[in-house]
Amino acid sequence: MPDEKAKRPGQRVNIQVDEATAQGLYSNLALINHSENEFVIDFAFAPPGSPAAKVRARMILTPRHAKRLLHALGQNVARYEQRFGAITVKVPAEGEPVVN
């Protein structure tokens, strides 16, 4: 039987980050694909003026975790905009790729 403590909402998790990961990677492009069982997000860097982009990191998420990430990003963008002002972006037409 699974540990019930592990399922409690709001439980704190001790996150550990090694030095190399803590440095982070810059990405100005994200490519998202999905199947029935997972979402795959490739974070890439496309240098200005270059026709090529290199994937820097790939994250594979369950659909449930992808939706929680969507919610968390929405909350954090709202907090950012409250503090620093609105972020303006071009909204793509239906079916058009979301590229910045």
PDB file of C-alpha atoms in Angstrom, residues 48-88:
ATOM      1  CA  PRO A  48      19.268  35.370 -34.073  1.00  0.00           C
ATOM      2  CA  GLY A  49      19.470  35.114 -37.854  1.00  0.00           C
ATOM      3  CA  SER A  50      20.199  31.388 -37.819  1.00  0.00           C
ATOM      4  CA  PRO A  51      17.893  28.881 -39.526  1.00  0.00           C
ATOM      5  CA  ALA A  52      18.832  26.193 -36.976  1.00  0.00           C
ATOM      6  CA  ALA A  53      17.992  25.679 -33.309  1.00  0.00           C
ATOM      7  CA  LYS A  54      19.695  23.285 -30.916  1.00  0.00           C
ATOM      8  CA  VAL A  55      17.689  21.445 -28.273  1.00  0.00           C
ATOM      9  CA  ARG A  56      19.231  22.160 -24.866  1.00  0.00           C
ATOM     10  CA  ALA A  57      16.917  20.061 -22.687  1.00  0.00           C
ATOM     11  CA  ARG A  58      13.971  17.687 -23.063  1.00  0.00           C
ATOM     12  CA  MET A  59      11.314  17.267 -20.389  1.00  0.00           C
ATOM     13  CA  ILE A  60       8.862  14.367 -20.475  1.00  0.00           C
ATOM     14  CA  LEU A  61       5.725  14.869 -18.393  1.00  0.00           C
ATOM     15  CA  THR A  62       2.554  12.960 -17.655  1.00  0.00           C
ATOM     16  CA  PRO A  63      -0.608  14.728 -18.886  1.00  0.00           C
ATOM     17  CA  ARG A  64      -1.581  15.444 -15.273  1.00  0.00           C
ATOM     18  CA  HIS A  65       1.808  16.992 -14.508  1.00  0.00           C
ATOM     19  CA  ALA A  66       1.686  19.016 -17.760  1.00  0.00           C
ATOM     20  CA  LYS A  67      -1.624  20.518 -16.652  1.00  0.00           C
ATOM     21  CA  ARG A  68      -0.209  21.349 -13.205  1.00  0.00           C
ATOM     22  CA  LEU A  69       2.768  23.012 -14.927  1.00  0.00           C
ATOM     23  CA  LEU A  70       0.388  25.029 -17.128  1.00  0.00           C
ATOM     24  CA  HIS A  71      -1.461  26.216 -14.006  1.00  0.00           C
ATOM     25  CA  ALA A  72       1.763  27.060 -12.134  1.00  0.00           C
ATOM     26  CA  LEU A  73       3.140  29.016 -15.109  1.00  0.00           C
ATOM     27  CA  GLY A  74      -0.140  30.937 -15.396  1.00  0.00           C
ATOM     28  CA  GLN A  75      -0.018  31.896 -11.721  1.00  0.00           C
ATOM     29  CA  ASN A  76       3.611  32.982 -11.948  1.00  0.00           C
ATOM     30  CA  VAL A  77       3.104  35.031 -15.121  1.00  0.00           C
ATOM     31  CA  ALA A  78       0.161  36.794 -13.427  1.00  0.00           C
ATOM     32  CA  ARG A  79       2.345  37.605 -10.399  1.00  0.00           C
ATOM     33  CA  TYR A  80       5.134  38.837 -12.678  1.00  0.00           C
ATOM     34  CA  GLU A  81       2.743  41.109 -14.592  1.00  0.00           C
ATOM     35  CA  GLN A  82       1.321  42.517 -11.363  1.00  0.00           C
ATOM     36  CA  ARG A  83       4.807  43.487 -10.287  1.00  0.00           C
ATOM     37  CA  PHE A  84       6.487  44.484 -13.567  1.00  0.00           C
ATOM     38  CA  GLY A  85       3.660  45.168 -16.030  1.00  0.00           C
ATOM     39  CA  ALA A  86       2.042  43.301 -18.898  1.00  0.00           C
ATOM     40  CA  ILE A  87       4.072  41.020 -21.134  1.00  0.00           C
ATOM     41  CA  THR A  88       3.142  41.604 -24.770  1.00  0.00           C
TER      42      THR A  88
END
